[in-house]
């Protein structure tokens, strides 16, 4: 079985899709796939589908959805498959689970690559970190579960994954900046700060990339526009880190022209106290 969460929901067995056409069974499949090999309690599945307003027939209806998923799974497995759909989508006391290897789900491959990239980052192996983080981000085919109507449980998971994707992108850009790839990052960072207009970390990266590309005035303008937005919309000044970075650019600090030193930190923390 191969399941993709990072984008439209996809689940294939022997090349055949087992994704239901109905919304609620899709929610169940997605939630089970996020935790392969772990029992998902019946109350959690019910909350995902109906929230706190459970119909009287909730348990029976949930069992019907599980049966529908097993039928699709059994059809895709074929008559000669070792084991049955009940062995894959198994019933356990109090819940259900997908008995599949974690690596069958793209989320778990993504998280393994991210962990490896972070370890390489911490050890100062920037080339390996950049490669692993880039491979992790390449698994994304759009927002997680973009075609699934999510309930309260999946909504939390989608938000978690979106934040992880953004943090991983920041980390990969940190590494690329240390590797001297500032010019190649300009277009990507321009898009990112447009999408995240109050994100100081991304703005600090854009400022450094522009400065190292010989565009000091543009780097300072990025700071000016962010400061105006923060003051007008939130009534706050930029953080001390960002203000010190701004001052360093005004003073043409030589430290800006080299990669961050032996301390493994983010671009945003170049001028942390």
PDB file of C-alpha atoms in Angstrom:
ATOM      1  CA  UNK A   1       0.000   0.000   0.000  1.00  0.00           C
ATOM      2  CA  UNK A   2       1.142   3.527  -0.793  1.00  0.00           C
ATOM      3  CA  UNK A   3      -0.595   6.498   0.809  1.00  0.00           C
ATOM      4  CA  UNK A   4      -0.023  10.198   0.168  1.00  0.00           C
ATOM      5  CA  UNK A   5      -1.212  12.816   2.631  1.00  0.00           C
ATOM      6  CA  UNK A   6       1.003  15.731   1.586  1.00  0.00           C
ATOM      7  CA  UNK A   7      -1.309  17.099  -1.090  1.00  0.00           C
ATOM      8  CA  UNK A   8      -4.478  15.440  -2.404  1.00  0.00           C
ATOM      9  CA  UNK A   9      -5.297  12.205  -0.563  1.00  0.00           C
ATOM     10  CA  UNK A  10      -4.060   9.195  -2.495  1.00  0.00           C
ATOM     11  CA  UNK A  11      -4.073   5.547  -1.426  1.00  0.00           C
ATOM     12  CA  UNK A  12      -3.151   2.742  -3.801  1.00  0.00           C
ATOM     13  CA  UNK A  13      -2.879  -1.014  -3.544  1.00  0.00           C
ATOM     14  CA  UNK A  14      -1.371  -2.860  -6.523  1.00  0.00           C
ATOM     15  CA  UNK A  15      -1.821   0.327  -8.550  1.00  0.00           C
ATOM     16  CA  UNK A  16      -5.530   0.590  -7.774  1.00  0.00           C
ATOM     17  CA  UNK A  17      -6.993   3.465  -5.781  1.00  0.00           C
ATOM     18  CA  UNK A  18      -8.871   2.690  -2.574  1.00  0.00           C
ATOM     19  CA  UNK A  19      -9.826   6.306  -1.835  1.00  0.00           C
ATOM     20  CA  UNK A  20     -13.607   6.486  -1.323  1.00  0.00           C
ATOM     21  CA  UNK A  21     -15.723   8.979  -3.218  1.00  0.00           C
ATOM     22  CA  UNK A  22     -17.683   9.932  -0.082  1.00  0.00           C
ATOM     23  CA  UNK A  23     -16.211  12.500   2.293  1.00  0.00           C
ATOM     24  CA  UNK A  24     -16.537  10.828   5.695  1.00  0.00           C
ATOM     25  CA  UNK A  25     -14.840   7.536   4.750  1.00  0.00           C
ATOM     26  CA  UNK A  26     -12.018   9.674   3.303  1.00  0.00           C
ATOM     27  CA  UNK A  27     -11.618  11.339   6.686  1.00  0.00           C
ATOM     28  CA  UNK A  28     -11.388   7.947   8.384  1.00  0.00           C
ATOM     29  CA  UNK A  29      -8.792   6.699   5.896  1.00  0.00           C
ATOM     30  CA  UNK A  30      -6.703   9.842   6.280  1.00  0.00           C
ATOM     31  CA  UNK A  31      -6.771   9.733  10.068  1.00  0.00           C
ATOM     32  CA  UNK A  32      -5.821   6.056  10.195  1.00  0.00           C
ATOM     33  CA  UNK A  33      -3.039   6.648   7.658  1.00  0.00           C
ATOM     34  CA  UNK A  34      -1.477   9.378   9.778  1.00  0.00           C
ATOM     35  CA  UNK A  35      -0.886   6.815  12.525  1.00  0.00           C
ATOM     36  CA  UNK A  36      -0.112   3.466  10.844  1.00  0.00           C
ATOM     37  CA  UNK A  37       0.162   0.584  13.264  1.00  0.00           C
ATOM     38  CA  UNK A  38      -1.573   2.515  16.039  1.00  0.00           C
ATOM     39  CA  UNK A  39      -5.124   2.017  17.235  1.00  0.00           C
ATOM     40  CA  UNK A  40      -7.334   4.997  16.506  1.00  0.00           C
ATOM     41  CA  UNK A  41     -10.062   5.009  19.195  1.00  0.00           C
ATOM     42  CA  UNK A  42     -13.670   4.959  18.078  1.00  0.00           C
ATOM     43  CA  UNK A  43     -14.484   8.210  19.983  1.00  0.00           C
ATOM     44  CA  UNK A  44     -11.677   9.997  18.112  1.00  0.00           C
ATOM     45  CA  UNK A  45     -12.968   8.798  14.749  1.00  0.00           C
ATOM     46  CA  UNK A  46     -16.475   9.887  15.690  1.00  0.00           C
ATOM     47  CA  UNK A  47     -15.286  13.320  16.777  1.00  0.00           C
ATOM     48  CA  UNK A  48     -13.481  13.765  13.482  1.00  0.00           C
ATOM     49  CA  UNK A  49     -16.596  12.907  11.481  1.00  0.00           C
ATOM     50  CA  UNK A  50     -19.350  14.568  13.529  1.00  0.00           C
ATOM     51  CA  UNK A  51     -17.642  16.820  16.056  1.00  0.00           C
ATOM     52  CA  UNK A  52     -19.563  16.958  19.318  1.00  0.00           C
ATOM     53  CA  UNK A  53     -22.972  16.552  17.678  1.00  0.00           C
ATOM     54  CA  UNK A  54     -23.088  12.752  17.374  1.00  0.00           C
ATOM     55  CA  UNK A  55     -26.129  11.174  15.735  1.00  0.00           C
ATOM     56  CA  UNK A  56     -27.821   8.294  17.534  1.00  0.00           C
ATOM     57  CA  UNK A  57     -26.608   5.946  14.808  1.00  0.00           C
ATOM     58  CA  UNK A  58     -22.993   7.108  15.040  1.00  0.00           C
ATOM     59  CA  UNK A  59     -21.447   3.750  15.928  1.00  0.00           C
ATOM     60  CA  UNK A  60     -23.428   1.831  13.325  1.00  0.00           C
ATOM     61  CA  UNK A  61     -22.622   4.407  10.665  1.00  0.00           C
ATOM     62  CA  UNK A  62     -18.921   4.331  11.544  1.00  0.00           C
ATOM     63  CA  UNK A  63     -18.925   0.548  11.212  1.00  0.00           C
ATOM     64  CA  UNK A  64     -20.550   0.942   7.802  1.00  0.00           C
ATOM     65  CA  UNK A  65     -17.773   3.312   6.694  1.00  0.00           C
ATOM     66  CA  UNK A  66     -15.139   0.824   7.888  1.00  0.00           C
ATOM     67  CA  UNK A  67     -16.885  -1.926   5.920  1.00  0.00           C
ATOM     68  CA  UNK A  68     -16.880   0.247   2.786  1.00  0.00           C
ATOM     69  CA  UNK A  69     -13.151   0.872   3.165  1.00  0.00           C
ATOM     70  CA  UNK A  70     -12.482  -2.833   3.610  1.00  0.00           C
ATOM     71  CA  UNK A  71     -14.450  -3.643   0.484  1.00  0.00           C
ATOM     72  CA  UNK A  72     -12.403  -1.212  -1.578  1.00  0.00           C
ATOM     73  CA  UNK A  73      -9.229  -2.550  -0.027  1.00  0.00           C
ATOM     74  CA  UNK A  74     -10.213  -6.158  -0.679  1.00  0.00           C
ATOM     75  CA  UNK A  75     -11.047  -5.428  -4.323  1.00  0.00           C
ATOM     76  CA  UNK A  76      -7.651  -3.774  -4.860  1.00  0.00           C
ATOM     77  CA  UNK A  77      -5.807  -6.608  -3.096  1.00  0.00           C
ATOM     78  CA  UNK A  78      -7.359  -9.236  -5.324  1.00  0.00           C
ATOM     79  CA  UNK A  79      -8.302 -12.848  -4.529  1.00  0.00           C
ATOM     80  CA  UNK A  80      -4.722 -14.129  -4.353  1.00  0.00           C
ATOM     81  CA  UNK A  81      -3.485 -11.683  -1.747  1.00  0.00           C
ATOM     82  CA  UNK A  82      -1.834 -13.076   1.389  1.00  0.00           C
ATOM     83  CA  UNK A  83      -4.206 -12.080   4.169  1.00  0.00           C
ATOM     84  CA  UNK A  84      -7.445 -10.182   3.962  1.00  0.00           C
ATOM     85  CA  UNK A  85      -8.700  -6.622   4.112  1.00  0.00           C
ATOM     86  CA  UNK A  86      -9.574  -7.241   7.764  1.00  0.00           C
ATOM     87  CA  UNK A  87      -5.913  -7.966   8.445  1.00  0.00           C
ATOM     88  CA  UNK A  88      -4.897  -4.601   6.945  1.00  0.00           C
ATOM     89  CA  UNK A  89      -7.756  -2.469   8.286  1.00  0.00           C
ATOM     90  CA  UNK A  90      -7.977  -4.279  11.589  1.00  0.00           C
ATOM     91  CA  UNK A  91     -10.400  -4.077  14.485  1.00  0.00           C
ATOM     92  CA  UNK A  92      -8.959  -3.787  17.953  1.00  0.00           C
ATOM     93  CA  UNK A  93     -10.554  -3.276  21.340  1.00  0.00           C
ATOM     94  CA  UNK A  94     -11.943   0.235  21.274  1.00  0.00           C
ATOM     95  CA  UNK A  95     -10.832   1.188  17.793  1.00  0.00           C
ATOM     96  CA  UNK A  96      -9.305   0.448  14.391  1.00  0.00           C
ATOM     97  CA  UNK A  97      -5.848   0.564  12.852  1.00  0.00           C
ATOM     98  CA  UNK A  98      -4.078   0.285   9.524  1.00  0.00           C
ATOM     99  CA  UNK A  99      -1.490  -2.480   9.798  1.00  0.00           C
ATOM    100  CA  UNK A 100       0.979  -1.119   7.266  1.00  0.00           C
ATOM    101  CA  UNK A 101       4.645  -0.091   7.537  1.00  0.00           C
ATOM    102  CA  UNK A 102       5.123   3.604   8.396  1.00  0.00           C
ATOM    103  CA  UNK A 103       7.185   4.066   5.225  1.00  0.00           C
ATOM    104  CA  UNK A 104       4.048   3.314   3.208  1.00  0.00           C
ATOM    105  CA  UNK A 105       2.809   6.821   4.087  1.00  0.00           C
ATOM    106  CA  UNK A 106       4.552   9.893   2.679  1.00  0.00           C
ATOM    107  CA  UNK A 107       4.189  11.818   5.951  1.00  0.00           C
ATOM    108  CA  UNK A 108       6.468   9.380   7.731  1.00  0.00           C
ATOM    109  CA  UNK A 109       9.058   9.458   4.941  1.00  0.00           C
ATOM    110  CA  UNK A 110       8.927  13.245   5.122  1.00  0.00           C
ATOM    111  CA  UNK A 111       9.434  13.312   8.881  1.00  0.00           C
ATOM    112  CA  UNK A 112      12.347  10.851   8.671  1.00  0.00           C
ATOM    113  CA  UNK A 113      14.085  13.018   6.066  1.00  0.00           C
ATOM    114  CA  UNK A 114      13.464  16.160   8.125  1.00  0.00           C
ATOM    115  CA  UNK A 115      14.954  14.535  11.229  1.00  0.00           C
ATOM    116  CA  UNK A 116      18.018  13.464   9.254  1.00  0.00           C
ATOM    117  CA  UNK A 117      18.372  16.939   7.782  1.00  0.00           C
ATOM    118  CA  UNK A 118      18.143  18.547  11.206  1.00  0.00           C
ATOM    119  CA  UNK A 119      20.795  16.199  12.581  1.00  0.00           C
ATOM    120  CA  UNK A 120      23.110  17.033   9.694  1.00  0.00           C
ATOM    121  CA  UNK A 121      22.419  20.743  10.262  1.00  0.00           C
ATOM    122  CA  UNK A 122      23.298  20.429  13.947  1.00  0.00           C
ATOM    123  CA  UNK A 123      26.526  18.602  13.064  1.00  0.00           C
ATOM    124  CA  UNK A 124      27.571  21.237  10.543  1.00  0.00           C
ATOM    125  CA  UNK A 125      27.155  19.010   7.465  1.00  0.00           C
ATOM    126  CA  UNK A 126      25.386  21.617   5.354  1.00  0.00           C
ATOM    127  CA  UNK A 127      25.527  19.745   2.044  1.00  0.00           C
ATOM    128  CA  UNK A 128      23.805  16.691   3.526  1.00  0.00           C
ATOM    129  CA  UNK A 129      21.315  18.847   5.409  1.00  0.00           C
ATOM    130  CA  UNK A 130      20.360  20.740   2.255  1.00  0.00           C
ATOM    131  CA  UNK A 131      19.919  17.505   0.295  1.00  0.00           C
ATOM    132  CA  UNK A 132      17.770  15.782   2.915  1.00  0.00           C
ATOM    133  CA  UNK A 133      15.591  18.822   3.588  1.00  0.00           C
ATOM    134  CA  UNK A 134      15.106  19.426  -0.132  1.00  0.00           C
ATOM    135  CA  UNK A 135      14.069  15.791  -0.635  1.00  0.00           C
ATOM    136  CA  UNK A 136      11.622  16.088   2.270  1.00  0.00           C
ATOM    137  CA  UNK A 137       9.997  19.199   0.837  1.00  0.00           C
ATOM    138  CA  UNK A 138       9.791  17.632  -2.635  1.00  0.00           C
ATOM    139  CA  UNK A 139       7.280  15.119  -1.253  1.00  0.00           C
ATOM    140  CA  UNK A 140       4.678  17.874  -0.913  1.00  0.00           C
ATOM    141  CA  UNK A 141       2.183  18.038  -3.794  1.00  0.00           C
ATOM    142  CA  UNK A 142       0.135  20.876  -2.306  1.00  0.00           C
ATOM    143  CA  UNK A 143      -1.399  21.602   1.126  1.00  0.00           C
ATOM    144  CA  UNK A 144      -1.903  18.439   3.165  1.00  0.00           C
ATOM    145  CA  UNK A 145      -5.248  16.704   2.465  1.00  0.00           C
ATOM    146  CA  UNK A 146      -6.199  19.593   0.217  1.00  0.00           C
ATOM    147  CA  UNK A 147      -9.137  17.667  -1.277  1.00  0.00           C
ATOM    148  CA  UNK A 148     -10.515  16.259   1.995  1.00  0.00           C
ATOM    149  CA  UNK A 149     -13.128  17.988   4.133  1.00  0.00           C
ATOM    150  CA  UNK A 150     -11.435  17.858   7.498  1.00  0.00           C
ATOM    151  CA  UNK A 151     -13.047  17.715  10.922  1.00  0.00           C
ATOM    152  CA  UNK A 152     -11.595  18.915  14.241  1.00  0.00           C
ATOM    153  CA  UNK A 153      -8.964  16.159  14.572  1.00  0.00           C
ATOM    154  CA  UNK A 154      -7.627  16.301  11.015  1.00  0.00           C
ATOM    155  CA  UNK A 155      -7.717  20.105  11.133  1.00  0.00           C
ATOM    156  CA  UNK A 156      -5.114  20.017  13.916  1.00  0.00           C
ATOM    157  CA  UNK A 157      -2.993  17.576  11.926  1.00  0.00           C
ATOM    158  CA  UNK A 158      -3.187  19.721   8.786  1.00  0.00           C
ATOM    159  CA  UNK A 159      -2.127  22.804  10.757  1.00  0.00           C
ATOM    160  CA  UNK A 160       0.748  20.861  12.334  1.00  0.00           C
ATOM    161  CA  UNK A 161       1.982  19.662   8.969  1.00  0.00           C
ATOM    162  CA  UNK A 162       1.696  23.134   7.421  1.00  0.00           C
ATOM    163  CA  UNK A 163       3.806  24.575  10.246  1.00  0.00           C
ATOM    164  CA  UNK A 164       6.336  21.767   9.863  1.00  0.00           C
ATOM    165  CA  UNK A 165       6.581  22.474   6.131  1.00  0.00           C
ATOM    166  CA  UNK A 166       7.236  26.156   6.774  1.00  0.00           C
ATOM    167  CA  UNK A 167       9.850  25.473   9.479  1.00  0.00           C
ATOM    168  CA  UNK A 168      11.582  22.938   7.233  1.00  0.00           C
ATOM    169  CA  UNK A 169      11.617  25.447   4.395  1.00  0.00           C
ATOM    170  CA  UNK A 170      13.214  28.033   6.705  1.00  0.00           C
ATOM    171  CA  UNK A 171      15.849  25.549   7.815  1.00  0.00           C
ATOM    172  CA  UNK A 172      16.673  24.572   4.227  1.00  0.00           C
ATOM    173  CA  UNK A 173      17.055  28.248   3.306  1.00  0.00           C
ATOM    174  CA  UNK A 174      19.352  28.736   6.320  1.00  0.00           C
ATOM    175  CA  UNK A 175      21.571  25.978   4.965  1.00  0.00           C
ATOM    176  CA  UNK A 176      21.491  27.321   1.407  1.00  0.00           C
ATOM    177  CA  UNK A 177      22.518  30.760   2.668  1.00  0.00           C
ATOM    178  CA  UNK A 178      25.491  29.231   4.468  1.00  0.00           C
ATOM    179  CA  UNK A 179      26.410  27.435   1.244  1.00  0.00           C
ATOM    180  CA  UNK A 180      26.503  30.741  -0.625  1.00  0.00           C
ATOM    181  CA  UNK A 181      23.356  30.191  -2.667  1.00  0.00           C
ATOM    182  CA  UNK A 182      21.868  33.586  -1.827  1.00  0.00           C
ATOM    183  CA  UNK A 183      21.214  34.669  -5.427  1.00  0.00           C
ATOM    184  CA  UNK A 184      19.361  31.451  -6.230  1.00  0.00           C
ATOM    185  CA  UNK A 185      17.067  32.060  -3.247  1.00  0.00           C
ATOM    186  CA  UNK A 186      15.838  35.528  -4.193  1.00  0.00           C
ATOM    187  CA  UNK A 187      12.754  34.523  -6.195  1.00  0.00           C
ATOM    188  CA  UNK A 188      11.682  31.889  -3.660  1.00  0.00           C
ATOM    189  CA  UNK A 189      12.058  34.297  -0.747  1.00  0.00           C
ATOM    190  CA  UNK A 190      10.139  37.022  -2.561  1.00  0.00           C
ATOM    191  CA  UNK A 191       7.222  34.619  -2.908  1.00  0.00           C
ATOM    192  CA  UNK A 192       7.496  33.419   0.691  1.00  0.00           C
ATOM    193  CA  UNK A 193       7.436  36.875   2.272  1.00  0.00           C
ATOM    194  CA  UNK A 194       4.478  37.766   0.073  1.00  0.00           C
ATOM    195  CA  UNK A 195       2.650  34.681   1.389  1.00  0.00           C
ATOM    196  CA  UNK A 196       3.745  35.327   5.000  1.00  0.00           C
ATOM    197  CA  UNK A 197       3.813  39.112   5.286  1.00  0.00           C
ATOM    198  CA  UNK A 198       4.417  39.188   9.065  1.00  0.00           C
ATOM    199  CA  UNK A 199       6.955  36.348   9.322  1.00  0.00           C
ATOM    200  CA  UNK A 200      10.166  37.860  10.677  1.00  0.00           C
ATOM    201  CA  UNK A 201      12.336  34.799  10.072  1.00  0.00           C
ATOM    202  CA  UNK A 202      11.595  34.719   6.345  1.00  0.00           C
ATOM    203  CA  UNK A 203      12.090  38.478   6.097  1.00  0.00           C
ATOM    204  CA  UNK A 204      15.496  38.192   7.781  1.00  0.00           C
ATOM    205  CA  UNK A 205      16.480  35.545   5.240  1.00  0.00           C
ATOM    206  CA  UNK A 206      15.293  37.723   2.369  1.00  0.00           C
ATOM    207  CA  UNK A 207      17.274  40.656   3.744  1.00  0.00           C
ATOM    208  CA  UNK A 208      20.477  38.604   4.016  1.00  0.00           C
ATOM    209  CA  UNK A 209      20.055  37.064   0.562  1.00  0.00           C
ATOM    210  CA  UNK A 210      19.501  40.487  -1.003  1.00  0.00           C
ATOM    211  CA  UNK A 211      22.401  42.054   0.901  1.00  0.00           C
ATOM    212  CA  UNK A 212      24.813  39.308  -0.149  1.00  0.00           C
ATOM    213  CA  UNK A 213      23.604  39.675  -3.741  1.00  0.00           C
ATOM    214  CA  UNK A 214      24.706  43.316  -3.771  1.00  0.00           C
ATOM    215  CA  UNK A 215      21.210  44.731  -3.258  1.00  0.00           C
ATOM    216  CA  UNK A 216      21.603  46.536   0.051  1.00  0.00           C
ATOM    217  CA  UNK A 217      18.910  49.137  -0.675  1.00  0.00           C
ATOM    218  CA  UNK A 218      16.365  46.426  -1.486  1.00  0.00           C
ATOM    219  CA  UNK A 219      17.310  44.543   1.697  1.00  0.00           C
ATOM    220  CA  UNK A 220      16.705  47.663   3.775  1.00  0.00           C
ATOM    221  CA  UNK A 221      13.394  48.215   1.992  1.00  0.00           C
ATOM    222  CA  UNK A 222      12.258  44.732   3.022  1.00  0.00           C
ATOM    223  CA  UNK A 223      12.831  45.759   6.644  1.00  0.00           C
ATOM    224  CA  UNK A 224      11.053  49.090   6.170  1.00  0.00           C
ATOM    225  CA  UNK A 225       7.957  47.509   4.676  1.00  0.00           C
ATOM    226  CA  UNK A 226       7.802  44.818   7.361  1.00  0.00           C
ATOM    227  CA  UNK A 227       8.177  47.396  10.137  1.00  0.00           C
ATOM    228  CA  UNK A 228       5.379  49.518   8.668  1.00  0.00           C
ATOM    229  CA  UNK A 229       3.119  46.497   8.460  1.00  0.00           C
ATOM    230  CA  UNK A 230       3.824  45.367  12.026  1.00  0.00           C
ATOM    231  CA  UNK A 231       3.300  48.848  13.460  1.00  0.00           C
ATOM    232  CA  UNK A 232       0.139  49.531  11.459  1.00  0.00           C
ATOM    233  CA  UNK A 233      -1.497  46.129  11.889  1.00  0.00           C
ATOM    234  CA  UNK A 234      -0.269  44.952  15.286  1.00  0.00           C
ATOM    235  CA  UNK A 235       1.088  48.064  16.976  1.00  0.00           C
ATOM    236  CA  UNK A 236       4.491  46.419  17.608  1.00  0.00           C
ATOM    237  CA  UNK A 237       8.056  47.028  16.469  1.00  0.00           C
ATOM    238  CA  UNK A 238      10.146  44.314  14.811  1.00  0.00           C
ATOM    239  CA  UNK A 239      12.072  42.028  17.165  1.00  0.00           C
ATOM    240  CA  UNK A 240      15.473  42.986  18.523  1.00  0.00           C
ATOM    241  CA  UNK A 241      17.123  40.369  16.293  1.00  0.00           C
ATOM    242  CA  UNK A 242      15.663  41.936  13.188  1.00  0.00           C
ATOM    243  CA  UNK A 243      16.461  45.483  14.310  1.00  0.00           C
ATOM    244  CA  UNK A 244      20.082  44.496  14.970  1.00  0.00           C
ATOM    245  CA  UNK A 245      20.265  42.863  11.545  1.00  0.00           C
ATOM    246  CA  UNK A 246      18.954  46.098  10.030  1.00  0.00           C
ATOM    247  CA  UNK A 247      21.577  48.143  11.885  1.00  0.00           C
ATOM    248  CA  UNK A 248      24.318  45.751  10.783  1.00  0.00           C
ATOM    249  CA  UNK A 249      23.336  46.332   7.156  1.00  0.00           C
ATOM    250  CA  UNK A 250      23.374  50.093   7.633  1.00  0.00           C
ATOM    251  CA  UNK A 251      26.899  49.790   9.071  1.00  0.00           C
ATOM    252  CA  UNK A 252      27.999  47.309   6.372  1.00  0.00           C
ATOM    253  CA  UNK A 253      29.025  44.814   9.043  1.00  0.00           C
ATOM    254  CA  UNK A 254      31.629  42.394   7.564  1.00  0.00           C
ATOM    255  CA  UNK A 255      30.019  39.521   9.472  1.00  0.00           C
ATOM    256  CA  UNK A 256      27.115  39.677   7.010  1.00  0.00           C
ATOM    257  CA  UNK A 257      29.347  38.698   4.119  1.00  0.00           C
ATOM    258  CA  UNK A 258      30.211  35.271   5.495  1.00  0.00           C
ATOM    259  CA  UNK A 259      28.217  32.249   6.516  1.00  0.00           C
ATOM    260  CA  UNK A 260      27.108  32.031  10.113  1.00  0.00           C
ATOM    261  CA  UNK A 261      30.004  30.876  12.260  1.00  0.00           C
ATOM    262  CA  UNK A 262      30.477  27.529  13.954  1.00  0.00           C
ATOM    263  CA  UNK A 263      27.337  28.025  16.063  1.00  0.00           C
ATOM    264  CA  UNK A 264      24.529  26.146  14.338  1.00  0.00           C
ATOM    265  CA  UNK A 265      21.717  28.665  14.363  1.00  0.00           C
ATOM    266  CA  UNK A 266      19.174  30.230  12.064  1.00  0.00           C
ATOM    267  CA  UNK A 267      19.681  33.308   9.905  1.00  0.00           C
ATOM    268  CA  UNK A 268      17.141  35.040  12.119  1.00  0.00           C
ATOM    269  CA  UNK A 269      19.469  34.575  15.093  1.00  0.00           C
ATOM    270  CA  UNK A 270      22.583  36.005  13.436  1.00  0.00           C
ATOM    271  CA  UNK A 271      22.240  39.018  15.702  1.00  0.00           C
ATOM    272  CA  UNK A 272      20.473  37.458  18.648  1.00  0.00           C
ATOM    273  CA  UNK A 273      21.460  38.868  22.022  1.00  0.00           C
TER     274      UNK A 273
END
